[in-house]
PDB file of C-alpha atoms in Angstrom:
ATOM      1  CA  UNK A  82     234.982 186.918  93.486  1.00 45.00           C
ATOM      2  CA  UNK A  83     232.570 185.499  90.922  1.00 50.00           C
ATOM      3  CA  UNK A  84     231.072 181.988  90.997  1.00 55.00           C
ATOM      4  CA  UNK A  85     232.002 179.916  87.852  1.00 61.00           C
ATOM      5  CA  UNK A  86     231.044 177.048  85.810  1.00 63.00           C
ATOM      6  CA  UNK A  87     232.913 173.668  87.213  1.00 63.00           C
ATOM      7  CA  UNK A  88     233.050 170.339  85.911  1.00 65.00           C
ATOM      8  CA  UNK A  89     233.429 167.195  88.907  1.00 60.00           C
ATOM      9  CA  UNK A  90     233.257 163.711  88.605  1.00 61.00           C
ATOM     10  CA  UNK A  91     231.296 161.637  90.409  1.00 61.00           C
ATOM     11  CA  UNK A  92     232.281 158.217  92.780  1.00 64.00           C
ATOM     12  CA  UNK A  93     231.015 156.463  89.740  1.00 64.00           C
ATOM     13  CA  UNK A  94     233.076 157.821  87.523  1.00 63.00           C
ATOM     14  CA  UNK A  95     230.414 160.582  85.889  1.00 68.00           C
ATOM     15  CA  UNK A  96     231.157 163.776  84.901  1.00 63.00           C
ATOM     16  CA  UNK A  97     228.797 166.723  85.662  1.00 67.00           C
ATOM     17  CA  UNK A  98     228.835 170.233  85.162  1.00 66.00           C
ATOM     18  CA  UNK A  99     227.861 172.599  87.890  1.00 64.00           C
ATOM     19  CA  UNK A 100     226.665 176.479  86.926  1.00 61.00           C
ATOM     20  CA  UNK A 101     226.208 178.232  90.499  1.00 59.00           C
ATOM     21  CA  UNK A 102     224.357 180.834  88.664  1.00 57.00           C
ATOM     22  CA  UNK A 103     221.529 178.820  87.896  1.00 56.00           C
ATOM     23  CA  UNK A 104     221.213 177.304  91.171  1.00 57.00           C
ATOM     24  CA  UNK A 105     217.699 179.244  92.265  1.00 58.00           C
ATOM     25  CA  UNK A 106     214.026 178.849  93.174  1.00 65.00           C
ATOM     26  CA  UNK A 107     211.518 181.123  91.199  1.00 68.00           C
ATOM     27  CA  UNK A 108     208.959 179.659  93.364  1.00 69.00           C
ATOM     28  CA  UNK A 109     206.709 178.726  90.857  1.00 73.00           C
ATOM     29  CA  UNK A 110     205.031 175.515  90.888  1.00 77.00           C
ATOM     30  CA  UNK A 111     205.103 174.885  94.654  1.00 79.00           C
ATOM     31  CA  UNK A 112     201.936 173.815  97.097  1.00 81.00           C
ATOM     32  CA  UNK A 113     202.520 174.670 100.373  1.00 82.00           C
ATOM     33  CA  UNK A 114     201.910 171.908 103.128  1.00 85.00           C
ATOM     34  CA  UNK A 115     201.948 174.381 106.255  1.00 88.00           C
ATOM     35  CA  UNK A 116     202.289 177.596 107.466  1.00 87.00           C
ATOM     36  CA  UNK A 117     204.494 180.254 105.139  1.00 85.00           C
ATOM     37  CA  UNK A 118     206.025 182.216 107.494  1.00 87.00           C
ATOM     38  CA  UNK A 119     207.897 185.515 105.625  1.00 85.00           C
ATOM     39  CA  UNK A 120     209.445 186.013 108.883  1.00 88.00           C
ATOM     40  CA  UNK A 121     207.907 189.895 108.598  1.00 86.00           C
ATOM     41  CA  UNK A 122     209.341 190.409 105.017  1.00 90.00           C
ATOM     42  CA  UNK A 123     206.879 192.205 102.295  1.00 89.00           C
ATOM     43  CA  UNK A 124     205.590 190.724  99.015  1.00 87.00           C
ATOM     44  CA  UNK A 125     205.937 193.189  96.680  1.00 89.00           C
ATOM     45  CA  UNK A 126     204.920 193.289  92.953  1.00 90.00           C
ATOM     46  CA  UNK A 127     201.861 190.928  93.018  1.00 88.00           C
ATOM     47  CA  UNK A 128     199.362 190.896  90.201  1.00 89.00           C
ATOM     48  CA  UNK A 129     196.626 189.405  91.984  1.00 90.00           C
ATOM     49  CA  UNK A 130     195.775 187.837  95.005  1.00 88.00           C
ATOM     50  CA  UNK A 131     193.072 185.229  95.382  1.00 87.00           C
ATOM     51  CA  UNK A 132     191.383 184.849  98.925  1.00 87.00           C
ATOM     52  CA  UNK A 133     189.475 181.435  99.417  1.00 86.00           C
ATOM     53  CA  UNK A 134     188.357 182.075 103.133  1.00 87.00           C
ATOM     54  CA  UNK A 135     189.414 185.540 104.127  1.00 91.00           C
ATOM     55  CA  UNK A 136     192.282 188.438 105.069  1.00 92.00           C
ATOM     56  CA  UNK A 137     192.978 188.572 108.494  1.00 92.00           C
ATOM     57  CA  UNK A 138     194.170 192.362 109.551  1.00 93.00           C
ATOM     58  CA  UNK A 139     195.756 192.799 112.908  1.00 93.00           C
ATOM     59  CA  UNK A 140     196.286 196.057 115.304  1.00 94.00           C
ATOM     60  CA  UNK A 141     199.881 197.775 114.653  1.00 92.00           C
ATOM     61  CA  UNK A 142     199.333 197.622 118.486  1.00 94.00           C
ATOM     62  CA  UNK A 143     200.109 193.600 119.193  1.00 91.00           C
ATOM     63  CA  UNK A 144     198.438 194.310 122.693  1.00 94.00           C
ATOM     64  CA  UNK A 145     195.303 194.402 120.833  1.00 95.00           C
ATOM     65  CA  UNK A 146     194.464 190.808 119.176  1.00 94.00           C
ATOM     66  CA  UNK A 147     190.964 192.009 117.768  1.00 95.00           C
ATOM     67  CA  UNK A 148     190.855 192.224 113.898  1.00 95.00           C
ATOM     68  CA  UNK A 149     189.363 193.418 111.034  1.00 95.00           C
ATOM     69  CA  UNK A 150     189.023 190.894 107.580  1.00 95.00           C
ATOM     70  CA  UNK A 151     187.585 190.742 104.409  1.00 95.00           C
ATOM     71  CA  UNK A 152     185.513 187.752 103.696  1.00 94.00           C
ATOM     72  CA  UNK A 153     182.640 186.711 101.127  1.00 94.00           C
ATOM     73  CA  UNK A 154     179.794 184.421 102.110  1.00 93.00           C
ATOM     74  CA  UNK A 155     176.802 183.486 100.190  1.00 93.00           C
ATOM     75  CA  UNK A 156     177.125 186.507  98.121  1.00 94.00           C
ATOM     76  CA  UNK A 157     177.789 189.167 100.531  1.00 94.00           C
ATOM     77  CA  UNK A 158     180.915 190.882 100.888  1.00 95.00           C
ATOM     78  CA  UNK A 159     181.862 192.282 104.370  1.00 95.00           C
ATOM     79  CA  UNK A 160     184.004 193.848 106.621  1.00 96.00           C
ATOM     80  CA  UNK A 161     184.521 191.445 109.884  1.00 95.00           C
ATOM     81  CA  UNK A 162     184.999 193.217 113.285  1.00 96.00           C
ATOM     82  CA  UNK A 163     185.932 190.570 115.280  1.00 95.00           C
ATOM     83  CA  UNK A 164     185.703 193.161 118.406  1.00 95.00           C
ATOM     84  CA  UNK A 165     181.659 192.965 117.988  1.00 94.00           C
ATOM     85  CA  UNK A 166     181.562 189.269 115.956  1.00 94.00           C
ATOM     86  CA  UNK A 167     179.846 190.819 113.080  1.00 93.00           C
ATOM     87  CA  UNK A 168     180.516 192.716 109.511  1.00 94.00           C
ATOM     88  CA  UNK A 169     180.191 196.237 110.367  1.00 93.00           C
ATOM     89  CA  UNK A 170     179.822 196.572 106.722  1.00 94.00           C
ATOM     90  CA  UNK A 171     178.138 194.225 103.724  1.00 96.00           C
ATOM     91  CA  UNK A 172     177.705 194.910 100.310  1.00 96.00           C
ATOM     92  CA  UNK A 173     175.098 192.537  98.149  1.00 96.00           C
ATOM     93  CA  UNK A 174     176.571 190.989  95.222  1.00 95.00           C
ATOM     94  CA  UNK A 175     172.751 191.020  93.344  1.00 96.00           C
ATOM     95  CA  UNK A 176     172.164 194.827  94.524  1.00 95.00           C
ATOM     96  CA  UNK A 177     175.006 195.976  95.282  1.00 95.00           C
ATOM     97  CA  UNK A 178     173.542 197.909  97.926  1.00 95.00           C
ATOM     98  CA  UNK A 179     176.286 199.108 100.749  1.00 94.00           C
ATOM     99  CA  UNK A 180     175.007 198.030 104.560  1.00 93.00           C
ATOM    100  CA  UNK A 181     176.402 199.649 107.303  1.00 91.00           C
ATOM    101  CA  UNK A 182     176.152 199.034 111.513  1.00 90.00           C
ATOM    102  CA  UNK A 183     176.587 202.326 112.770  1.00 88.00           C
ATOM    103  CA  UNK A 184     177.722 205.986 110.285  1.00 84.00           C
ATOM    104  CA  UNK A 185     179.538 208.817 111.133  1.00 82.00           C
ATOM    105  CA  UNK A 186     180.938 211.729 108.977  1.00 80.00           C
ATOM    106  CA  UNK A 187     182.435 213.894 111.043  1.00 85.00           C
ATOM    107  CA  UNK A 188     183.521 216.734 108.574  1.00 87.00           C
ATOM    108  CA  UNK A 189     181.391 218.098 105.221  1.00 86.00           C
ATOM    109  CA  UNK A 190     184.512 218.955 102.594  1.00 88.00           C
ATOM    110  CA  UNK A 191     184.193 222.365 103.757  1.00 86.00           C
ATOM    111  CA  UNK A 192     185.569 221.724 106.734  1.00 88.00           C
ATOM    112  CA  UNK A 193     182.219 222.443 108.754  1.00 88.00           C
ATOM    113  CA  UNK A 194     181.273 220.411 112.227  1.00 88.00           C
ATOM    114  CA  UNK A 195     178.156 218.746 112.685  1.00 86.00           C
ATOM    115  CA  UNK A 196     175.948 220.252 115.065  1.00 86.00           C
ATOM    116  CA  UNK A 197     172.646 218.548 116.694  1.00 86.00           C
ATOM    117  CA  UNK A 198     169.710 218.259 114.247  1.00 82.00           C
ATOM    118  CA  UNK A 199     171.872 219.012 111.781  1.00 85.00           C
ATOM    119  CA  UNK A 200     171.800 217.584 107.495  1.00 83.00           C
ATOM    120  CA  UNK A 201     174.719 216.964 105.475  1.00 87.00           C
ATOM    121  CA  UNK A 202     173.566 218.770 101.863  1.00 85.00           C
ATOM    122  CA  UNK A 203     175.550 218.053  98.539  1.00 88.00           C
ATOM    123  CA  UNK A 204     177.004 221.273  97.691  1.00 86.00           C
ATOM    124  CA  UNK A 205     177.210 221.304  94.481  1.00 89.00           C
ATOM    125  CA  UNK A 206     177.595 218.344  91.396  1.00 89.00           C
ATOM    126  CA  UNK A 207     180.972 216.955  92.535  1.00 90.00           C
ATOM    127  CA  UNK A 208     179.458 215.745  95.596  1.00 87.00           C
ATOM    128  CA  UNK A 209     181.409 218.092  98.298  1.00 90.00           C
ATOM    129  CA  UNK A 210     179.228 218.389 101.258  1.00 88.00           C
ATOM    130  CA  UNK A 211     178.352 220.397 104.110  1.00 88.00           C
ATOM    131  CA  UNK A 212     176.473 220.685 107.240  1.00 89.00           C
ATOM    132  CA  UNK A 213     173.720 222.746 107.400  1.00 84.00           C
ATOM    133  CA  UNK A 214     170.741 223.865 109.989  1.00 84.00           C
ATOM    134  CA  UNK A 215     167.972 222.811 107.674  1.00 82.00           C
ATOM    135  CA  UNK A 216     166.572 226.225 108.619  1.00 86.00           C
ATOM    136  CA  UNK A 217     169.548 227.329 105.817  1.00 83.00           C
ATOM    137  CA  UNK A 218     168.787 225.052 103.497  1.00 84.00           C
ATOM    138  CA  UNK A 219     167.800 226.127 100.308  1.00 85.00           C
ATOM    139  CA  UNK A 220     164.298 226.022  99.536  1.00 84.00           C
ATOM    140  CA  UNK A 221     163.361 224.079 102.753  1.00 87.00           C
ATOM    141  CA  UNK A 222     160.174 224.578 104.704  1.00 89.00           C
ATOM    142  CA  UNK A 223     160.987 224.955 108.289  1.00 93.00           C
ATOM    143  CA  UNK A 224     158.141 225.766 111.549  1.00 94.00           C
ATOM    144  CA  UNK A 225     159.076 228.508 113.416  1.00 96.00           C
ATOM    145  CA  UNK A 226     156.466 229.118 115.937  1.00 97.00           C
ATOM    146  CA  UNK A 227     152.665 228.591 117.057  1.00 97.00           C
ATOM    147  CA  UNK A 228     150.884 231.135 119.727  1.00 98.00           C
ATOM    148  CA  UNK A 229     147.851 230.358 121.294  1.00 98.00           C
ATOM    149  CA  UNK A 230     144.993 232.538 122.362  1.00 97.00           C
ATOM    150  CA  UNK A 231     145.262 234.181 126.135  1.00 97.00           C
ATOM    151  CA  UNK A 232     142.069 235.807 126.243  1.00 95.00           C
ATOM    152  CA  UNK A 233     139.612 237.715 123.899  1.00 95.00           C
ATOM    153  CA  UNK A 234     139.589 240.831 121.961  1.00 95.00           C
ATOM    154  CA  UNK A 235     137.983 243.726 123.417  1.00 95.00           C
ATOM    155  CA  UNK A 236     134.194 242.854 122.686  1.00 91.00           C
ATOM    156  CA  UNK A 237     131.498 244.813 120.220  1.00 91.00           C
ATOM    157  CA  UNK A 238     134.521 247.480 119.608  1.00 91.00           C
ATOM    158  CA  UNK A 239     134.538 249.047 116.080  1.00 90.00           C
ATOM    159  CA  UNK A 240     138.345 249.912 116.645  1.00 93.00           C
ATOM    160  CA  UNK A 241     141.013 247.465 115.537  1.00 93.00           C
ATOM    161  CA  UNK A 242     142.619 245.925 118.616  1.00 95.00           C
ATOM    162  CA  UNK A 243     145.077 243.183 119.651  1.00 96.00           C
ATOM    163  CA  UNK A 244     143.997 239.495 120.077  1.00 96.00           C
ATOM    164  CA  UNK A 245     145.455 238.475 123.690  1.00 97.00           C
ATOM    165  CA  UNK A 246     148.310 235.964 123.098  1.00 97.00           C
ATOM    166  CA  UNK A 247     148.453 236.579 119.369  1.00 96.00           C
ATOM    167  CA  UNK A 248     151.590 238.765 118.620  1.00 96.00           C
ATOM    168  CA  UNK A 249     155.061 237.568 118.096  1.00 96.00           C
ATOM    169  CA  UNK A 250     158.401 239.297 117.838  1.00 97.00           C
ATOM    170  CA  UNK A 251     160.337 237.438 115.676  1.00 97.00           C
ATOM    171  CA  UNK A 252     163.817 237.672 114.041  1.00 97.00           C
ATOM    172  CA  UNK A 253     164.587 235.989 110.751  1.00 96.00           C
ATOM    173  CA  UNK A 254     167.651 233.147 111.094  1.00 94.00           C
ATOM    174  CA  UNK A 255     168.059 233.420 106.888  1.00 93.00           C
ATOM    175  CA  UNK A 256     166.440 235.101 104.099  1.00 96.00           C
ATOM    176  CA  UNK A 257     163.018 233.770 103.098  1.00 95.00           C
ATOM    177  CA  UNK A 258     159.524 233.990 102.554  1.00 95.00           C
ATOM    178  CA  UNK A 259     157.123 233.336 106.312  1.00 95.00           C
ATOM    179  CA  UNK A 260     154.725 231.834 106.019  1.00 94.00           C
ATOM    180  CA  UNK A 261     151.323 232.928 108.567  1.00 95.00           C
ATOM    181  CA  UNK A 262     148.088 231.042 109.489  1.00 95.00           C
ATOM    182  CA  UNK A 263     145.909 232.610 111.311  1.00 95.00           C
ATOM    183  CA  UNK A 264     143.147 230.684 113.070  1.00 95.00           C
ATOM    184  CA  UNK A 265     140.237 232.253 114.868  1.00 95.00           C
ATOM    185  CA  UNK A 266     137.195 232.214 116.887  1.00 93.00           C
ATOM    186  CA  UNK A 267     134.653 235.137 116.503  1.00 91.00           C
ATOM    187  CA  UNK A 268     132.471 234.711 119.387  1.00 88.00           C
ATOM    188  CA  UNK A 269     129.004 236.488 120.722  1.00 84.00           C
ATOM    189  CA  UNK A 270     129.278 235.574 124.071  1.00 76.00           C
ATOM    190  CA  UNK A 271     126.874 234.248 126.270  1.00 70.00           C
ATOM    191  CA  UNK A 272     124.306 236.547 127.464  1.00 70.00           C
ATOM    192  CA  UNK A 273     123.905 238.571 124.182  1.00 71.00           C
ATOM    193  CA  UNK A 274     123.898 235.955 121.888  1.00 64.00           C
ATOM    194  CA  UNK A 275     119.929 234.976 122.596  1.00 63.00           C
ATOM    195  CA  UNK A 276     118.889 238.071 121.454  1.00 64.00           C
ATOM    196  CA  UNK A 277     116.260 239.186 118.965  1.00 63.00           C
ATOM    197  CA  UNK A 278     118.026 237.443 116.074  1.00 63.00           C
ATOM    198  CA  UNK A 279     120.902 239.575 114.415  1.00 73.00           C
ATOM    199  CA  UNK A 280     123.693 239.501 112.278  1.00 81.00           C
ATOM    200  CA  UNK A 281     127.186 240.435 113.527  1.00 86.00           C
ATOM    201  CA  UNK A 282     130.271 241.169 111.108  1.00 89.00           C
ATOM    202  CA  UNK A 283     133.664 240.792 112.692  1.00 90.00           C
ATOM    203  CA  UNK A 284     136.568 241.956 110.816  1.00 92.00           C
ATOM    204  CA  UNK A 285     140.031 240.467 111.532  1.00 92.00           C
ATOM    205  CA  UNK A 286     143.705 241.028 110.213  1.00 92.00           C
ATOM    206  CA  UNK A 287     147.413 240.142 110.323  1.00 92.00           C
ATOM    207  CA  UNK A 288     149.522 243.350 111.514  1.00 92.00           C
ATOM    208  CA  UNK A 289     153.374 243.134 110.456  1.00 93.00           C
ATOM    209  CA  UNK A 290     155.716 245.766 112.656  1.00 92.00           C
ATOM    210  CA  UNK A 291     152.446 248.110 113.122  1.00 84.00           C
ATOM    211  CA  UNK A 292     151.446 247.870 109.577  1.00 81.00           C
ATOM    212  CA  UNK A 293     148.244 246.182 108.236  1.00 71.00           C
ATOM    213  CA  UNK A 294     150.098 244.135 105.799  1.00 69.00           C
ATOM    214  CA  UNK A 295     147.797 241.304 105.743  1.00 69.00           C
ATOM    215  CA  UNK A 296     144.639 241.720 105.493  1.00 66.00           C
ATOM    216  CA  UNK A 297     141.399 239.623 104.735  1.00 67.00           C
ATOM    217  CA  UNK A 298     139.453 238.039 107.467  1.00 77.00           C
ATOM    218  CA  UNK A 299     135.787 238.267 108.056  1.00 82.00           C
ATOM    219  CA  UNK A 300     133.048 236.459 109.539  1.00 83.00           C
ATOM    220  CA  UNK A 301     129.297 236.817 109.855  1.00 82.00           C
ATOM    221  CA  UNK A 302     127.435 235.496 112.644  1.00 78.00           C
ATOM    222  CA  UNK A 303     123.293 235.126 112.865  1.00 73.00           C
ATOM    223  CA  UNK A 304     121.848 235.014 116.212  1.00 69.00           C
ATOM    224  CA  UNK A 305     118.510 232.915 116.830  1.00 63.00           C
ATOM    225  CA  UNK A 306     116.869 231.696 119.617  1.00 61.00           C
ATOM    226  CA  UNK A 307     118.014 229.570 122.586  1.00 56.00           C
ATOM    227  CA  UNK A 308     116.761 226.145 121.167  1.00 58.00           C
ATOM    228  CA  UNK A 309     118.565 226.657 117.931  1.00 56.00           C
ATOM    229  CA  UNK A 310     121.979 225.803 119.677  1.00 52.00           C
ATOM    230  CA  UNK A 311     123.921 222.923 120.343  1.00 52.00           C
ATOM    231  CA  UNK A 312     125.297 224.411 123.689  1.00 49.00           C
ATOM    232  CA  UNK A 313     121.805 225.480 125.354  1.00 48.00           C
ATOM    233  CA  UNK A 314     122.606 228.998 123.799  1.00 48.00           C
ATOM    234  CA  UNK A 315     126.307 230.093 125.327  1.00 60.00           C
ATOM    235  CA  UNK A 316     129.126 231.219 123.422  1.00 74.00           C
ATOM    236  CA  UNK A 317     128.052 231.153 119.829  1.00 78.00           C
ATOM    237  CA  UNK A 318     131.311 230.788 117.533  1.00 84.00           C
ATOM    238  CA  UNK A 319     132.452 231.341 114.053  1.00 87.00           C
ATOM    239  CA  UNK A 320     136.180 230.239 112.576  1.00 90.00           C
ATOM    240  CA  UNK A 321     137.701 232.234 110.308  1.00 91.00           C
ATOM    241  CA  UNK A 322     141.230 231.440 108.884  1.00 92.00           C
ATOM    242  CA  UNK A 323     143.613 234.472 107.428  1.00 92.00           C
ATOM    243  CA  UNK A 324     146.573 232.789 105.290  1.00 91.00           C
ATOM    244  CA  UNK A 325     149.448 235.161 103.756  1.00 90.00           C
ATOM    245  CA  UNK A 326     153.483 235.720 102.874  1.00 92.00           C
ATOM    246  CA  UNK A 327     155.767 238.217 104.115  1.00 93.00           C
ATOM    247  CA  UNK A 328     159.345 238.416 102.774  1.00 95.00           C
ATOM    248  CA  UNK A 329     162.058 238.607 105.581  1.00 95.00           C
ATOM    249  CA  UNK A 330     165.592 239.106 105.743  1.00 96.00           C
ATOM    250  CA  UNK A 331     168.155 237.524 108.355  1.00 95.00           C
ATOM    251  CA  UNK A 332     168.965 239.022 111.066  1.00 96.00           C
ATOM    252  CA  UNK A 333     165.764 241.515 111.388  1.00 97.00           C
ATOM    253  CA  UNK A 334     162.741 241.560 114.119  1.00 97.00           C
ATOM    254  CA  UNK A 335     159.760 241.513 112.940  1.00 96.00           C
ATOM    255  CA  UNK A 336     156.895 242.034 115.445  1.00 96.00           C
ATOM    256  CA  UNK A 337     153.822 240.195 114.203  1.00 95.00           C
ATOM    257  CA  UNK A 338     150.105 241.032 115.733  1.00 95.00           C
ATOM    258  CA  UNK A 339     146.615 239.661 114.777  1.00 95.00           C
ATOM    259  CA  UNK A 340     143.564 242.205 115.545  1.00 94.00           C
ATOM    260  CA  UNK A 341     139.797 242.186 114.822  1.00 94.00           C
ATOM    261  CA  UNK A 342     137.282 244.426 115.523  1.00 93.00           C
ATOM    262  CA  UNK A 343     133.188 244.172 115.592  1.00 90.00           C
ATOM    263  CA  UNK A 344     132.657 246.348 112.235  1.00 88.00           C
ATOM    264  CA  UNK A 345     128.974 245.950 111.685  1.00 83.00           C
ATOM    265  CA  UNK A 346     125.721 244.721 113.335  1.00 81.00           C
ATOM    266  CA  UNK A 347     122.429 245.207 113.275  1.00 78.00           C
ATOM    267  CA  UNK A 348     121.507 245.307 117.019  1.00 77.00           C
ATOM    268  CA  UNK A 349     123.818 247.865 118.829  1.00 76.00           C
ATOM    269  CA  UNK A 350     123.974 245.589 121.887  1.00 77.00           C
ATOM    270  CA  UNK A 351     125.168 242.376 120.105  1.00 82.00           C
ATOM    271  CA  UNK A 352     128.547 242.397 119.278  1.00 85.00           C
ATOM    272  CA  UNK A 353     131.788 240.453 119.042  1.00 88.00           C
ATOM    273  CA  UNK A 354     135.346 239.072 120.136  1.00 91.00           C
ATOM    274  CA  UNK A 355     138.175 237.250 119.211  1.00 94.00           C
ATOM    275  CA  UNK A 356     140.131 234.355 121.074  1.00 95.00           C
ATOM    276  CA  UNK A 357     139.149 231.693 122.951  1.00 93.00           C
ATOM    277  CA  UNK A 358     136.042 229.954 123.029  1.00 90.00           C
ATOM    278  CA  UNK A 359     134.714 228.064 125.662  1.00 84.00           C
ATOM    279  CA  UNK A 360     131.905 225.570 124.962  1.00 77.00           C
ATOM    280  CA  UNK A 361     129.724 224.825 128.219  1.00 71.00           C
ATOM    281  CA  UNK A 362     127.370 221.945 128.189  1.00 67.00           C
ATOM    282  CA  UNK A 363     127.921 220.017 130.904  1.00 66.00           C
ATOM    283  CA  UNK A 364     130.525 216.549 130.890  1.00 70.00           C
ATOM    284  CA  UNK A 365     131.086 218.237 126.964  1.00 72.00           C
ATOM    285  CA  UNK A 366     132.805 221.300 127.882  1.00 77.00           C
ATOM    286  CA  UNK A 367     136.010 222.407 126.568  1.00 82.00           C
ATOM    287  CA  UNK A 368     138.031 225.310 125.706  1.00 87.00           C
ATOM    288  CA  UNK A 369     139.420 225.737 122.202  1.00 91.00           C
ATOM    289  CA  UNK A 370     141.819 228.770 121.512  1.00 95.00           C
ATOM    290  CA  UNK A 371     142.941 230.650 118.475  1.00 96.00           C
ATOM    291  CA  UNK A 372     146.457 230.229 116.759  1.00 97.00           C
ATOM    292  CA  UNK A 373     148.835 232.088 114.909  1.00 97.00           C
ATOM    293  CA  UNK A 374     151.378 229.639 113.597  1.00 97.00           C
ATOM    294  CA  UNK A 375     154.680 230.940 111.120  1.00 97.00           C
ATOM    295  CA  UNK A 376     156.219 228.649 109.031  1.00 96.00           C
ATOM    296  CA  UNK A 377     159.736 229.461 106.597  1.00 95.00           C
ATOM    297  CA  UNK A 378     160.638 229.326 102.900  1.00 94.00           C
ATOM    298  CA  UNK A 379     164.360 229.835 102.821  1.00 93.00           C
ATOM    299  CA  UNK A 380     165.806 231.470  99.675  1.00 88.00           C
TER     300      UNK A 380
END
């Protein structure tokens, strides 16, 4: 059956012609006075849609009346939450700069896990991602350990020898360059050091798996009389600081000693250590110790 054209005649006589395929509503031209209800149908095919207030999404889950919604206000775009009553993300129309509440990637594009301490790095100029250990991050400068002094150097020795405290074993977590800083107190201890006035040369160096791979530390110390001392003439001290590079690979120990020796003086009796140095003078005394701190440039 088709519909077709008909012509009827009114009470008053009129004819009029009726085509039941024009009969329609192409919706255009209408203000709505209430509440369209699609009765869950879709709008499909829409060119655009213009928002005065804001877009109201609901949970698939109708147990669940919180919502998220797009609004605009006073030039800021957000994302409502209205779980917490506020845009857990806004974007400045001037700016354009992207504020959020709270971040989380979970995954770089590789695939990899955040772990803690952890930095997301760009991989490479398409903007994939990864997470990293800074320690494995190219070119970054990471601290790896700091010793302190346990004791002293055996005293007026002329035989290289181990500073208490001052050796590490350490195994590289990448490839780099390590970084050492040696800090140290040469001291003529009390008792010798108010001697008839003489000059003490303590030699000191950086030892790398037995190996004297590092060299170049030296200090000269000048006795004098009692008087000529801040401390009342007790442990006179000296600070020398050895800097140098080692290359290491991952995976390998390295064990890493710093040694000193008295090499020259000019009174037999007077000689040297290396370590800690306590300063006595009364309510001013303290104890300062030397360091050996490694720090590493990751290829």
């Amino acid at each position: 059956m088709s519909a077709q054209t008909k012509t009827v005649v009114t009470t008053y006589g009129e004819k009029i012609t009726i085509d039941p395929n024009g009969i329609g509503d192409n919706l255009g031209n209408h203000t709505a006075t209430t509440t369209l209800n699609l009765n869950n149908n879709d709008i499909s095919n829409v060119s655009t849609i213009f928002i005065k207030k804001e877009a109201q999404l609901f949970d698939k889950n109708t147990g669940n009346s919180n919502y998220f919604s797009l609004n605009k206000n006073n030039g800021i775009f957000g994302i409502y939450n209205s779980n917490t009553t506020g845009n857990a993300l806004s974007i400045n129309e001037v700016s354009s700069k992207t504020t959020f509440v709270t971040t989380q990637i979970t995954k770089g594009t590789d695939g990899s896990l955040p772990q803690k301490d952890n930095v997301l790095i760009s991989t490479d100029s398409n903007g994939n991602t990864a997470w990293l250990p800074l320690v494995k991050v190219k070119d970054a400068l990471t601290f790896q350990f700091l010793n302190y002094s346990t004791g002293n150097s055996q005293y007026n020795t002329a035989t290289f020898n181990d500073v208490p405290g001052l050796m590490v074993t350490y195994t590289a977590p990448v490839t780099g360059i390590l970084s050492l800083q040696a800090n140290l107190y040469t001291i003529i201890p009390d008792g010798v050091v108010t001697k008839t006035p003489t000059s003490v040369k303590t030699e000191m160096v950086l030892m790398v798996n037995g190996n004297q791979t590092i060299k170049g530390g030296a200090s000269t110390i000048t006795t004098a009389t009692p008087s000529a001392f801040v401390n009342g003439g007790g442990n006179f001290p000296e600070t020398t600081t050895i800097l140098g590079q080692i290359p290491v690979t991952a995976g390998q120990t390295y064990t890493i000693t710093v040694q000193a020796r008295t090499a020259d003086t000019t009174t037999a009796t007077v000689g040297t250590c290396v370590g800690n140095y306590v300063h006595t003078e009364g309510v001013n005394s303290f104890s300062a110790y030397s360091t050996l701190m490694g720090t590493l440039f990751t290829d």
